Amino acid sequence: MDDLVVPGLILDRVAYGERDLIVTLLTRGHGLVSAMARSARGSRRRFGGGLDLFVVFQARLRLRPPPRLSALVGADPIRQFPGILEDLARLEAGQAMLAAARDLLRDAPAPARIFDLVVAHLDRLERVPPEATHLPLLDLCLGILAEVGHVPAGTRCPACGRPLDQGGVLLDGGSIVCAECGRDVGVLDVPPAVFGGAPTRRAEAIAFLTRLMTAALGRPYRIPLRPE
Amino acid sequence: MALPAPVQRLIAELTKLPGVGEKTATRYVLFWLQRSPNAMKDLADRLADAAGSVRPCLVCGYVAEAERCGFCEDPARDRATVCVVESVADVLAIERVGEYRGLYHVLGGVLSALRGVGPDHLRVAGLLDRVAGGEVREVILATGADAEGETTALYLARALGDRGVRVTRPATGIPMGSSIEFLDAVTLMRALRGRKEIGP
């Protein structure tokens, strides 16, 4: 079988044996893939730093039908997020984003736009001030929840006041406006009404998100961010 | 015919070891069974001996036979410097270098939102207590150079920030003996961002 070459991002990784890693990748267009990365811990030769968190890479996967584990045989970095790695608040929020994506997408289809959504919000996380790192997390979770069928309803475009029940557009900088206001300047389409009523203050946002994720996943969920 | 139940249980136990699958575990057990009648009992005695006499050092978390480990009891070690590492294996790696003469603090892991590991799961409080004791002047944060290692180092740096100690982190970047041409983009980017000035 030919290798699948596709952009990917690590959502989780677990040490296996002395030298290997089992990684959970979010791939662009092929959803979540669990794969064995042989010698990923023992040698930097094959993967370098490509298998760290917050690195988008071109994954070379040898897919195998379940229950056999696919193999990750290459990971060439495409994009990094150094701004996340240098700040504790961004690192914590970034890991919370990856964990939420992993948990929400475990049994759900993940089309290419979800991959783009995650990357866009990591990009946004790099640029928000440390006290606002909960906002990309909140928006990413709402965006994924909308994609997988949990759509909180009702909000308005901050530019014109029009309801966003037909969806919106993410601007460079993180605002969501309606399609009309975001025409030609939007970087990503946002599904209908995913941001309705979500609080933006940190403690309230984390509490809101905890309730939302708990309801969506059907089990108690803890957002690993400090509320203050 | 299947192996007897005690042998199967032993094989199952050995597969919990890192890097040991069922085939390897079976090979180990058969080796011990075929070696001599007493070989397996000797092994069991050694295991029981270790289990009964070894524990984590109450001060630093390294392996100890008493309440305090050999490092913490050694008067020749520099007590003003504490090197914080993730695991006992990291202590052994640093000791192999022969360069470091200070003490250690074994965290027992790293902070990880993905794994649900918070400060309460690690020996963070013990580290802060040691520093509060007043003898420590420098804390070296030698956690891994990946996202979780950086998170842990930044968290500890902040926690130690107002306690009057020098907080340092080992250099990361280009491995000795390697050519820049063959470095991966992630390593090279971090090496460039961590560059330092050199003299004339």
Short mmCIF file of C-alpha atoms in Angstrom, two decimals:
data_model
loop_
_atom_site.label_atom_id
_atom_site.label_comp_id
_atom_site.label_asym_id
_atom_site.label_seq_id
_atom_site.Cartn_x
_atom_site.Cartn_y
_atom_site.Cartn_z
CA MET A 1 0.00 0.00 0.00
CA ASP A 2 1.31 3.50 -0.85
CA ASP A 3 2.13 5.90 1.95
CA LEU A 4 -0.40 8.62 2.69
CA VAL A 5 1.25 12.04 2.74
CA VAL A 6 -0.92 14.60 4.47
CA PRO A 7 -0.56 17.65 6.75
CA GLY A 8 -0.87 16.63 10.38
CA LEU A 9 -0.70 17.91 13.93
CA ILE A 10 -0.06 15.93 17.11
CA LEU A 11 -3.07 15.89 19.44
CA ASP A 12 -1.66 13.30 21.81
CA ARG A 13 1.37 11.10 22.25
CA VAL A 14 2.14 8.26 24.60
CA ALA A 15 5.52 6.65 25.16
CA TYR A 16 5.62 3.04 24.07
CA GLY A 17 8.51 0.88 25.17
CA GLU A 18 11.88 2.54 25.46
CA ARG A 19 12.12 4.30 22.12
CA ASP A 20 8.73 4.51 20.43
CA LEU A 21 5.74 6.81 20.57
CA ILE A 22 2.09 6.16 19.83
CA VAL A 23 0.77 9.40 18.42
CA THR A 24 -2.73 10.64 17.75
CA LEU A 25 -2.67 12.91 14.73
CA LEU A 26 -5.26 15.27 13.42
CA THR A 27 -4.75 15.07 9.69
CA ARG A 28 -6.06 17.45 7.06
CA GLY A 29 -8.86 15.54 5.39
CA HIS A 30 -8.32 12.11 6.93
CA GLY A 31 -9.49 12.81 10.46
CA LEU A 32 -7.86 11.41 13.56
CA VAL A 33 -5.21 8.75 12.99
CA SER A 34 -3.39 6.81 15.68
CA ALA A 35 0.01 5.64 14.57
CA MET A 36 3.21 4.14 15.88
CA ALA A 37 6.28 6.32 15.48
CA ARG A 38 9.19 3.92 15.78
CA SER A 39 12.34 5.22 17.49
CA ALA A 40 10.75 8.64 17.92
CA ARG A 41 12.09 8.89 21.47
CA GLY A 42 15.42 7.21 20.97
CA SER A 43 16.63 9.02 17.87
CA ARG A 44 16.15 12.49 16.45
CA ARG A 45 17.20 11.34 12.99
CA ARG A 46 13.86 10.42 11.50
CA PHE A 47 11.50 12.93 13.10
CA GLY A 48 13.72 15.63 14.57
CA GLY A 49 11.52 17.98 16.56
CA GLY A 50 8.58 17.36 14.23
CA LEU A 51 6.67 15.27 16.75
CA ASP A 52 6.49 17.92 19.42
CA LEU A 53 3.18 19.62 20.16
CA PHE A 54 2.38 22.77 18.18
CA VAL A 55 4.14 21.73 15.00
CA VAL A 56 2.23 21.28 11.74
CA PHE A 57 4.07 18.77 9.62
CA GLN A 58 3.77 16.79 6.45
CA ALA A 59 3.01 13.35 7.83
CA ARG A 60 3.98 10.24 5.91
CA LEU A 61 1.65 7.50 7.11
CA ARG A 62 1.55 3.82 6.32
CA LEU A 63 -2.12 3.15 6.99
CA ARG A 64 -3.16 -0.24 8.26
CA PRO A 65 -6.69 -1.52 8.84
CA PRO A 66 -7.78 -1.87 12.50
CA PRO A 67 -6.93 -3.44 14.85
CA ARG A 68 -3.39 -2.99 13.48
CA LEU A 69 -1.81 0.34 14.25
CA SER A 70 -0.80 2.56 11.36
CA ALA A 71 2.82 3.67 11.16
CA LEU A 72 4.09 7.22 11.04
CA VAL A 73 7.26 6.98 8.99
CA GLY A 74 8.03 10.65 8.43
CA ALA A 75 7.13 14.10 9.74
CA ASP A 76 8.56 17.11 7.91
CA PRO A 77 7.71 20.36 9.72
CA ILE A 78 5.67 22.86 7.73
CA ARG A 79 4.79 25.38 10.39
CA GLN A 80 5.66 26.05 14.03
CA PHE A 81 4.14 28.24 16.71
CA PRO A 82 7.13 29.57 18.65
CA GLY A 83 4.99 32.22 20.34
CA ILE A 84 3.09 29.45 22.11
CA LEU A 85 6.22 27.70 23.35
CA GLU A 86 7.65 30.80 24.99
CA ASP A 87 4.75 31.69 27.26
CA LEU A 88 3.27 29.61 30.07
CA ALA A 89 -0.30 30.86 29.62
CA ARG A 90 -0.21 30.11 25.90
CA LEU A 91 1.35 26.70 26.49
CA GLU A 92 -1.37 25.79 28.97
CA ALA A 93 -4.17 27.03 26.75
CA GLY A 94 -2.61 25.40 23.69
CA GLN A 95 -2.47 22.02 25.38
CA ALA A 96 -6.05 22.47 26.56
CA MET A 97 -7.00 23.14 22.91
CA LEU A 98 -5.27 19.99 21.69
CA ALA A 99 -6.86 17.93 24.47
CA ALA A 100 -10.31 19.30 23.66
CA ALA A 101 -9.86 18.60 19.94
CA ARG A 102 -8.70 15.08 20.74
CA ASP A 103 -11.66 14.42 23.01
CA LEU A 104 -14.30 15.97 20.74
CA LEU A 105 -13.07 14.32 17.57
CA ARG A 106 -12.38 10.86 18.95
CA ASP A 107 -15.45 9.30 17.36
CA ALA A 108 -16.40 12.05 14.96
CA PRO A 109 -15.50 12.70 11.33
CA ALA A 110 -12.92 15.46 11.01
CA PRO A 111 -13.01 17.07 7.57
CA ALA A 112 -10.21 19.34 6.37
CA ARG A 113 -11.95 22.45 7.67
CA ILE A 114 -11.60 21.20 11.25
CA PHE A 115 -7.86 20.87 10.75
CA ASP A 116 -7.84 24.42 9.38
CA LEU A 117 -9.92 25.58 12.35
CA VAL A 118 -7.42 24.13 14.83
CA VAL A 119 -4.45 25.65 13.01
CA ALA A 120 -6.20 29.05 12.75
CA HIS A 121 -6.86 29.07 16.49
CA LEU A 122 -3.29 28.05 17.35
CA ASP A 123 -2.21 30.91 15.14
CA ARG A 124 -4.54 33.20 17.05
CA LEU A 125 -3.28 31.86 20.39
CA GLU A 126 0.25 32.93 19.46
CA ARG A 127 -0.88 36.52 19.23
CA VAL A 128 -3.39 37.01 22.05
CA PRO A 129 -2.17 38.54 25.31
CA PRO A 130 -1.57 35.99 28.10
CA GLU A 131 -4.69 37.07 29.98
CA ALA A 132 -6.88 36.29 26.93
CA THR A 133 -5.58 32.81 26.12
CA HIS A 134 -8.92 31.29 27.12
CA LEU A 135 -10.65 32.94 24.14
CA PRO A 136 -9.02 30.88 21.34
CA LEU A 137 -9.76 27.77 23.44
CA LEU A 138 -13.38 28.77 23.86
CA ASP A 139 -13.83 29.61 20.20
CA LEU A 140 -12.08 26.47 19.00
CA CYS A 141 -14.25 24.26 21.18
CA LEU A 142 -17.40 26.02 20.01
CA GLY A 143 -16.28 25.69 16.41
CA ILE A 144 -15.59 21.98 16.73
CA LEU A 145 -18.80 21.42 18.69
CA ALA A 146 -20.69 23.09 15.88
CA GLU A 147 -18.97 20.87 13.33
CA VAL A 148 -19.83 17.71 15.23
CA GLY A 149 -23.41 18.70 15.80
CA HIS A 150 -23.62 20.65 19.06
CA VAL A 151 -24.49 24.16 18.01
CA PRO A 152 -25.20 26.76 20.66
CA ALA A 153 -27.56 29.25 19.06
CA GLY A 154 -27.86 33.00 18.69
CA THR A 155 -25.38 35.84 18.61
CA ARG A 156 -24.86 39.00 16.61
CA CYS A 157 -22.21 40.39 14.32
CA PRO A 158 -20.11 42.88 16.32
CA ALA A 159 -19.76 45.11 13.24
CA CYS A 160 -23.37 45.45 12.11
CA GLY A 161 -25.45 43.79 14.79
CA ARG A 162 -27.03 41.31 12.40
CA PRO A 163 -27.72 37.82 13.90
CA LEU A 164 -25.07 35.25 13.07
CA ASP A 165 -27.56 32.44 12.68
CA GLN A 166 -26.39 31.98 9.09
CA GLY A 167 -22.78 31.61 10.17
CA GLY A 168 -19.91 34.05 10.16
CA VAL A 169 -16.34 34.67 9.16
CA LEU A 170 -13.21 34.60 11.32
CA LEU A 171 -11.06 37.70 10.86
CA ASP A 172 -7.31 37.78 11.23
CA GLY A 173 -7.12 38.78 14.90
CA GLY A 174 -9.87 36.52 16.09
CA SER A 175 -13.13 38.42 15.72
CA ILE A 176 -16.14 36.74 14.20
CA VAL A 177 -18.31 38.88 11.98
CA CYS A 178 -21.12 38.08 9.58
CA ALA A 179 -20.31 36.98 6.06
CA GLU A 180 -21.21 40.41 4.68
CA CYS A 181 -18.92 42.36 7.02
CA GLY A 182 -16.14 39.81 6.59
CA ARG A 183 -16.31 39.68 2.80
CA ASP A 184 -12.80 39.64 1.28
CA VAL A 185 -11.08 39.98 4.68
CA GLY A 186 -12.17 36.80 6.46
CA VAL A 187 -9.65 34.01 6.88
CA LEU A 188 -12.05 31.21 7.70
CA ASP A 189 -15.75 30.44 7.45
CA VAL A 190 -17.33 29.74 10.82
CA PRO A 191 -20.38 27.49 10.96
CA PRO A 192 -23.75 29.03 11.90
CA ALA A 193 -24.23 30.54 15.30
CA VAL A 194 -21.50 28.72 17.15
CA PHE A 195 -20.59 31.65 19.31
CA GLY A 196 -24.00 32.49 20.63
CA GLY A 197 -24.14 33.64 24.20
CA ALA A 198 -20.70 32.43 25.23
CA PRO A 199 -19.20 34.52 28.04
CA THR A 200 -15.81 36.03 27.38
CA ARG A 201 -14.53 36.75 30.90
CA ARG A 202 -12.01 34.10 31.85
CA ALA A 203 -13.59 32.42 34.87
CA GLU A 204 -17.09 32.50 33.36
CA ALA A 205 -15.81 31.27 30.00
CA ILE A 206 -14.02 28.31 31.57
CA ALA A 207 -17.10 27.42 33.63
CA PHE A 208 -19.30 27.73 30.53
CA LEU A 209 -16.94 25.59 28.49
CA THR A 210 -16.73 22.97 31.22
CA ARG A 211 -20.53 22.64 31.18
CA LEU A 212 -20.65 22.55 27.40
CA MET A 213 -17.93 19.91 27.05
CA THR A 214 -19.42 17.82 29.84
CA ALA A 215 -22.76 17.85 28.06
CA ALA A 216 -21.26 17.12 24.66
CA LEU A 217 -19.05 14.26 25.82
CA GLY A 218 -21.52 12.81 28.32
CA ARG A 219 -18.95 12.66 31.10
CA PRO A 220 -17.42 15.11 33.58
CA TYR A 221 -14.88 17.26 31.78
CA ARG A 222 -12.25 19.47 33.34
CA ILE A 223 -10.76 22.40 31.44
CA PRO A 224 -7.09 22.41 32.49
CA LEU A 225 -6.83 26.20 32.85
CA ARG A 226 -6.72 28.33 35.96
CA PRO A 227 -9.84 30.50 36.18
CA GLU A 228 -7.95 33.57 37.39
CA MET B 1 -0.84 -27.37 25.53
CA ALA B 2 -0.97 -24.02 27.27
CA LEU B 3 1.70 -23.06 29.78
CA PRO B 4 0.77 -23.53 33.46
CA ALA B 5 -1.17 -20.68 35.02
CA PRO B 6 1.68 -19.40 37.28
CA VAL B 7 3.94 -19.14 34.24
CA GLN B 8 1.25 -17.31 32.27
CA ARG B 9 0.75 -14.88 35.15
CA LEU B 10 4.49 -14.23 35.27
CA ILE B 11 4.59 -13.60 31.51
CA ALA B 12 1.66 -11.20 31.83
CA GLU B 13 3.49 -9.33 34.60
CA LEU B 14 6.68 -9.03 32.58
CA THR B 15 4.82 -7.53 29.62
CA LYS B 16 4.21 -4.48 31.80
CA LEU B 17 7.91 -3.65 31.52
CA PRO B 18 8.89 -1.01 28.94
CA GLY B 19 9.80 -2.54 25.61
CA VAL B 20 8.72 -6.06 26.59
CA GLY B 21 6.00 -7.75 24.59
CA GLU B 22 4.50 -11.19 25.08
CA LYS B 23 7.14 -12.97 22.98
CA THR B 24 10.03 -11.39 24.83
CA ALA B 25 8.38 -12.00 28.21
CA THR B 26 7.89 -15.67 27.31
CA ARG B 27 11.53 -15.93 26.28
CA TYR B 28 12.64 -14.45 29.61
CA VAL B 29 10.51 -16.84 31.62
CA LEU B 30 11.58 -19.91 29.65
CA PHE B 31 15.22 -18.86 30.06
CA TRP B 32 14.82 -18.67 33.83
CA LEU B 33 12.90 -21.94 33.99
CA GLN B 34 15.55 -23.80 32.01
CA ARG B 35 18.54 -22.28 33.76
CA SER B 36 18.50 -24.13 37.08
CA PRO B 37 15.92 -25.00 39.72
CA ASN B 38 17.13 -22.18 41.97
CA ALA B 39 17.63 -19.49 39.36
CA MET B 40 14.05 -18.28 39.47
CA LYS B 41 13.99 -18.35 43.26
CA ASP B 42 17.18 -16.25 43.31
CA LEU B 43 15.52 -13.73 41.02
CA ALA B 44 12.43 -13.66 43.24
CA ASP B 45 14.64 -13.07 46.27
CA ARG B 46 16.40 -10.15 44.57
CA LEU B 47 13.03 -8.63 43.64
CA ALA B 48 11.69 -9.04 47.15
CA ASP B 49 14.90 -7.60 48.56
CA ALA B 50 14.66 -4.51 46.33
CA ALA B 51 10.96 -4.09 46.99
CA GLY B 52 11.51 -4.26 50.73
CA SER B 53 14.52 -2.00 51.00
CA VAL B 54 14.26 0.66 48.31
CA ARG B 55 11.99 3.71 48.38
CA PRO B 56 11.93 7.24 46.98
CA CYS B 57 14.17 9.66 48.87
CA LEU B 58 11.99 11.83 51.10
CA VAL B 59 13.92 14.93 50.08
CA CYS B 60 14.54 14.61 46.35
CA GLY B 61 12.59 11.59 45.06
CA TYR B 62 15.64 9.67 43.88
CA VAL B 63 15.99 5.98 44.74
CA ALA B 64 17.07 5.47 48.35
CA GLU B 65 17.69 2.66 50.80
CA ALA B 66 16.94 4.91 53.76
CA GLU B 67 14.85 8.05 54.16
CA ARG B 68 17.47 10.07 52.26
CA CYS B 69 19.35 9.00 49.15
CA GLY B 70 23.10 8.87 48.58
CA PHE B 71 23.13 12.30 46.92
CA CYS B 72 21.29 14.02 49.73
CA GLU B 73 23.54 12.35 52.32
CA ASP B 74 26.79 13.05 50.47
CA PRO B 75 28.63 15.96 52.19
CA ALA B 76 30.77 16.48 49.09
CA ARG B 77 27.81 17.56 46.92
CA ASP B 78 27.12 21.27 46.41
CA ARG B 79 24.00 21.86 48.49
CA ALA B 80 23.37 25.30 47.04
CA THR B 81 22.48 23.94 43.60
CA VAL B 82 19.48 21.75 42.83
CA CYS B 83 18.91 20.25 39.41
CA VAL B 84 15.23 19.52 38.73
CA VAL B 85 14.61 16.54 36.45
CA GLU B 86 11.62 14.53 35.29
CA SER B 87 12.78 11.05 36.26
CA VAL B 88 15.42 8.94 37.96
CA ALA B 89 16.73 8.03 34.50
CA ASP B 90 17.53 11.71 33.94
CA VAL B 91 19.65 11.74 37.11
CA LEU B 92 21.62 8.78 35.81
CA ALA B 93 22.14 10.51 32.45
CA ILE B 94 23.46 13.70 34.10
CA GLU B 95 25.69 11.72 36.45
CA ARG B 96 27.24 9.91 33.46
CA VAL B 97 28.55 13.27 32.28
CA GLY B 98 30.50 13.76 35.52
CA GLU B 99 30.20 17.55 35.32
CA TYR B 100 27.51 18.28 37.87
CA ARG B 101 28.22 18.17 41.62
CA GLY B 102 25.00 19.59 43.04
CA LEU B 103 21.85 17.89 44.32
CA TYR B 104 18.78 16.73 42.44
CA HIS B 105 15.03 16.98 42.64
CA VAL B 106 13.06 14.29 40.77
CA LEU B 107 9.62 15.62 39.84
CA GLY B 108 8.19 12.26 38.80
CA GLY B 109 6.92 13.51 35.43
CA VAL B 110 5.95 16.73 33.70
CA LEU B 111 2.88 18.92 33.66
CA SER B 112 0.60 17.74 30.89
CA ALA B 113 -2.90 18.87 30.11
CA LEU B 114 -3.14 16.02 27.62
CA ARG B 115 -2.47 13.45 30.34
CA GLY B 116 -4.29 15.32 33.12
CA VAL B 117 -1.08 15.82 35.11
CA GLY B 118 -1.08 18.94 37.27
CA PRO B 119 1.37 20.32 39.86
CA ASP B 120 -0.28 18.26 42.61
CA HIS B 121 0.71 15.06 40.81
CA LEU B 122 4.41 16.00 40.87
CA ARG B 123 6.95 16.77 43.61
CA VAL B 124 6.48 20.50 43.16
CA ALA B 125 5.55 21.32 46.74
CA GLY B 126 8.64 19.46 47.96
CA LEU B 127 10.84 21.56 45.67
CA LEU B 128 9.35 24.80 46.96
CA ASP B 129 9.86 23.59 50.54
CA ARG B 130 13.53 22.83 49.81
CA VAL B 131 14.05 26.29 48.38
CA ALA B 132 12.24 27.87 51.32
CA GLY B 133 14.79 26.17 53.58
CA GLY B 134 17.26 28.85 52.53
CA GLU B 135 20.25 26.69 51.58
CA VAL B 136 19.53 26.60 47.84
CA ARG B 137 20.97 29.41 45.69
CA GLU B 138 20.37 28.05 42.18
CA VAL B 139 17.69 25.81 40.69
CA ILE B 140 18.47 24.26 37.30
CA LEU B 141 15.26 23.33 35.46
CA ALA B 142 16.42 20.34 33.41
CA THR B 143 13.06 19.16 32.11
CA GLY B 144 12.77 18.01 28.50
CA ALA B 145 13.00 20.41 25.57
CA ASP B 146 9.48 19.65 24.33
CA ALA B 147 6.19 21.42 24.93
CA GLU B 148 5.41 19.65 28.21
CA GLY B 149 8.97 20.08 29.46
CA GLU B 150 8.84 23.80 28.60
CA THR B 151 5.45 24.13 30.32
CA THR B 152 6.86 22.54 33.47
CA ALA B 153 9.99 24.70 33.41
CA LEU B 154 8.02 27.92 32.90
CA TYR B 155 5.58 26.96 35.66
CA LEU B 156 8.41 26.25 38.11
CA ALA B 157 10.27 29.40 37.08
CA ARG B 158 7.19 31.41 37.93
CA ALA B 159 6.65 29.57 41.23
CA LEU B 160 10.30 30.14 42.18
CA GLY B 161 10.39 33.68 40.85
CA ASP B 162 9.98 35.53 44.12
CA ARG B 163 12.00 33.19 46.33
CA GLY B 164 15.40 34.75 45.88
CA VAL B 165 17.08 31.92 43.96
CA ARG B 166 18.76 31.96 40.57
CA VAL B 167 16.66 29.90 38.14
CA THR B 168 18.44 28.51 35.08
CA ARG B 169 17.68 26.15 32.24
CA PRO B 170 20.18 24.00 30.28
CA ALA B 171 20.91 25.29 26.78
CA THR B 172 19.01 23.71 23.90
CA GLY B 173 19.73 23.73 20.20
CA ILE B 174 22.28 22.36 17.78
CA PRO B 175 23.64 18.98 18.91
CA MET B 176 27.44 18.74 19.15
CA GLY B 177 29.02 17.25 16.04
CA SER B 178 26.04 17.91 13.81
CA SER B 179 25.88 20.00 10.67
CA ILE B 180 23.33 22.78 10.35
CA GLU B 181 22.57 21.56 6.84
CA PHE B 182 21.02 18.38 8.22
CA LEU B 183 19.14 19.81 11.19
CA ASP B 184 15.36 19.61 11.23
CA ALA B 185 13.44 22.87 11.07
CA VAL B 186 12.09 22.71 14.63
CA THR B 187 15.50 22.19 16.25
CA LEU B 188 17.09 24.86 14.07
CA MET B 189 14.38 27.41 14.79
CA ARG B 190 14.69 26.88 18.54
CA ALA B 191 18.48 27.04 18.35
CA LEU B 192 18.28 30.36 16.51
CA ARG B 193 15.79 31.80 18.96
CA GLY B 194 18.01 30.70 21.86
CA ARG B 195 21.24 32.10 20.36
CA LYS B 196 23.72 33.79 22.69
CA GLU B 197 26.37 36.40 22.25
CA ILE B 198 30.01 35.32 22.05
CA GLY B 199 33.09 37.39 22.65
CA PRO B 200 35.60 38.61 20.03
#
